[in-house]
PDB file of C-alpha atoms in Angstrom:
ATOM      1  CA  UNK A   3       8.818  21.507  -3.965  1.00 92.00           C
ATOM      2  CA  UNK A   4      12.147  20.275  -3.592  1.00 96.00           C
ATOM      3  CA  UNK A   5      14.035  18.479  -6.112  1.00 98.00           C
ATOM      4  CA  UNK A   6      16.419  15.227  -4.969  1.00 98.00           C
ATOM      5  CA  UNK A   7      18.069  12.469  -7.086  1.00 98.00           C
ATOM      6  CA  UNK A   8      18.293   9.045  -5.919  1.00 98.00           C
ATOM      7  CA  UNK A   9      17.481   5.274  -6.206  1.00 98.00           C
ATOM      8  CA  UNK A  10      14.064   3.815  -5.916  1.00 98.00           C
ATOM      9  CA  UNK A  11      14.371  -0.213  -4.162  1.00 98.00           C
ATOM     10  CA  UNK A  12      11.872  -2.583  -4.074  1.00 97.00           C
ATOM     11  CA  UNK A  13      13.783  -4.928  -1.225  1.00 94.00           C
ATOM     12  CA  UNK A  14      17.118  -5.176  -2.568  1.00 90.00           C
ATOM     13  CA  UNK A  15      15.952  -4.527  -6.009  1.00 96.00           C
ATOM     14  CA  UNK A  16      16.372  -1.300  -7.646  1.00 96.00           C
ATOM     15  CA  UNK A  17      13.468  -0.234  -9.472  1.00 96.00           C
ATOM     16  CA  UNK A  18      14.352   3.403 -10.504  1.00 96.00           C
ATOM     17  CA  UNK A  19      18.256   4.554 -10.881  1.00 96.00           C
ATOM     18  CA  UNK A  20      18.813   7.588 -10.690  1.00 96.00           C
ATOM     19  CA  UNK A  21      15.058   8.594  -9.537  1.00 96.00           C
ATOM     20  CA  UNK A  22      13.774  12.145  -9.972  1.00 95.00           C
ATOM     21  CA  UNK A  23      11.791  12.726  -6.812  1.00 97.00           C
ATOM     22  CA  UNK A  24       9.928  15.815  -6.181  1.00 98.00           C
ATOM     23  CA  UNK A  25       8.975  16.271  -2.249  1.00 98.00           C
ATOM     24  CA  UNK A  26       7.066  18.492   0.239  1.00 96.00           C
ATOM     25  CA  UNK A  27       8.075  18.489   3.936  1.00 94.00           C
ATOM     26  CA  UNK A  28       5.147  18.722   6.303  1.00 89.00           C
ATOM     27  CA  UNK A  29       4.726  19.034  10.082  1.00 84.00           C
ATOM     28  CA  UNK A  30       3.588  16.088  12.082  1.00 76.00           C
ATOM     29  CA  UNK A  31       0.500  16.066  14.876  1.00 74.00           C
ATOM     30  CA  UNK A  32       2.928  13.485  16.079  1.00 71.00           C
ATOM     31  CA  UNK A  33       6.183  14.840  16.842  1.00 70.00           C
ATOM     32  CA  UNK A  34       9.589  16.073  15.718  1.00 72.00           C
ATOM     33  CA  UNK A  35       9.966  14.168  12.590  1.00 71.00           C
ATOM     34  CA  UNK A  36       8.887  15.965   9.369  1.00 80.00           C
ATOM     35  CA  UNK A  37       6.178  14.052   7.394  1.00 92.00           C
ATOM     36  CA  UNK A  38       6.616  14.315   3.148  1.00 97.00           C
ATOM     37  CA  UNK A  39       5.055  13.164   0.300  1.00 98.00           C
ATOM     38  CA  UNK A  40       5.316  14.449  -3.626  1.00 98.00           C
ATOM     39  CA  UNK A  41       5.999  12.880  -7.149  1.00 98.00           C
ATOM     40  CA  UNK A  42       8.652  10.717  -9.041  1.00 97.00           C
ATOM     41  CA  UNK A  43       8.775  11.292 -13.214  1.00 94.00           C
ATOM     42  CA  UNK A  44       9.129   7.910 -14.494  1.00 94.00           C
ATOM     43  CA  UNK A  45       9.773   6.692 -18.180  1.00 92.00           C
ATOM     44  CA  UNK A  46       6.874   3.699 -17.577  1.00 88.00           C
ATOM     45  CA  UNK A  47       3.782   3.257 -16.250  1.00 84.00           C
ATOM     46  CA  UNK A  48       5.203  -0.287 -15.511  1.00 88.00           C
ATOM     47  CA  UNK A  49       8.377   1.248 -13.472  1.00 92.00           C
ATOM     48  CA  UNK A  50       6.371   1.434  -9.850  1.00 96.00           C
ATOM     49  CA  UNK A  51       3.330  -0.202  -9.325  1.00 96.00           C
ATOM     50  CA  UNK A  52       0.351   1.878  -7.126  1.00 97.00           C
ATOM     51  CA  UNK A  53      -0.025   0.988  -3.586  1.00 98.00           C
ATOM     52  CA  UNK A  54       3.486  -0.612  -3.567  1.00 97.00           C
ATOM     53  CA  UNK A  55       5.639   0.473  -0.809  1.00 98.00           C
ATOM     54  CA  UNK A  56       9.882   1.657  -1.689  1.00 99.00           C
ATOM     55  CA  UNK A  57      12.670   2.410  -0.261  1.00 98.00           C
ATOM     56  CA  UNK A  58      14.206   5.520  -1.482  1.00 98.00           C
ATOM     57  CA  UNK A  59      17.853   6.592  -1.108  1.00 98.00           C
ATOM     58  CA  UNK A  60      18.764  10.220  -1.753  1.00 98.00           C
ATOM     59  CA  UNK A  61      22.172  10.971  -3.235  1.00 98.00           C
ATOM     60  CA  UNK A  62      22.871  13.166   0.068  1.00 97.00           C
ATOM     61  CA  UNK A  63      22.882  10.174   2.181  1.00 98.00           C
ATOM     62  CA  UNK A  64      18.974  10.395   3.336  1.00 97.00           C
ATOM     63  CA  UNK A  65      16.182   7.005   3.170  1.00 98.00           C
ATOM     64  CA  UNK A  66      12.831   6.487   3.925  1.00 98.00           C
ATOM     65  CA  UNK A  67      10.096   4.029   2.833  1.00 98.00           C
ATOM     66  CA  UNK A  68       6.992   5.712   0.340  1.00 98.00           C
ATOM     67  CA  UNK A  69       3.691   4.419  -0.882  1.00 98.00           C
ATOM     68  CA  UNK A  70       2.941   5.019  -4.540  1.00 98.00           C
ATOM     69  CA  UNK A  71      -0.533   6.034  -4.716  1.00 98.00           C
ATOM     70  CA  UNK A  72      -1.219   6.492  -8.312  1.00 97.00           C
ATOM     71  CA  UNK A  73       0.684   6.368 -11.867  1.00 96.00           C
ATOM     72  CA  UNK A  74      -1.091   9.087 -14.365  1.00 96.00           C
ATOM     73  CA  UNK A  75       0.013  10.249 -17.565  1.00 95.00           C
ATOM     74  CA  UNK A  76       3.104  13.595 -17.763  1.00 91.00           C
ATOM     75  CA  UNK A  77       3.288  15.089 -21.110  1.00 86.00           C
ATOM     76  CA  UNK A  78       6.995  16.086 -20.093  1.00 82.00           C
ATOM     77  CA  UNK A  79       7.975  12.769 -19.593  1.00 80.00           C
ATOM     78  CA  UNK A  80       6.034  10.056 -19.665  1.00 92.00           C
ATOM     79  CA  UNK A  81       4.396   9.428 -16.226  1.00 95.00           C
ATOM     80  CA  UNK A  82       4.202  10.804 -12.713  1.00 96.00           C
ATOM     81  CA  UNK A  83       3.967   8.509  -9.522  1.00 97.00           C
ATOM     82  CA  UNK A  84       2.667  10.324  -6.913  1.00 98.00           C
ATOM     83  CA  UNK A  85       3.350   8.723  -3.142  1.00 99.00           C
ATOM     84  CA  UNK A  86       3.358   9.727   0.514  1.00 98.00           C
ATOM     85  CA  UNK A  87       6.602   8.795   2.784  1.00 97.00           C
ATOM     86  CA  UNK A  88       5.933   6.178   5.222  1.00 96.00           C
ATOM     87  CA  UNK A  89       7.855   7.379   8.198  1.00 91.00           C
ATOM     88  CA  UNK A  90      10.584  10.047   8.219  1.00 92.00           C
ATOM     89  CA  UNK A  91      13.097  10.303   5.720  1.00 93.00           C
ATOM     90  CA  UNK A  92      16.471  10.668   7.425  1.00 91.00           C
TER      91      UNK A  92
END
């Protein structure tokens, strides 16, 4: 897994600054672009809400749009939001 900082936007809100995103690139069935999904550690259960769709913005200039799909428990610190990118992140 890959580690990132970023921001996590809910339209032009942030939600999650600086978010600590874990991610796994994937190849596509459907072309070129890489598909990726992985985890965010969040302080909250309340910070993303499952099935609600983000923007994210990497510090090294790349965005793409992720589903949360569920919100469990992290002993290390506090919760982990697990998603899948919606589209490529670029």
């Amino acid at each position: 897994m890959h580690h990132f900082r970023g921001k996590l936007l809910d339209g032009g809100r942030v939600r999650l600054d600086p978010a600590n995103v874990y991610v796994l690139f994937h190849a596509t069935a459907g072309g070129p672009d890489q598909g990726w999904y992985g985890y965010l550690l969040i302080s909250s259960g309340g910070d993303v809400d499952p099935g609600g769709v983000y923007t994210l913005t990497l510090t090294d200039g790349r965005s793409g749009s992720l589903r949360v799909d569920q919100v469990t428990p992290e002993d290390s610190v506090g919760f982990r939001a697990t998603f899948v990118g919606e589209g490529p992140l670029r």
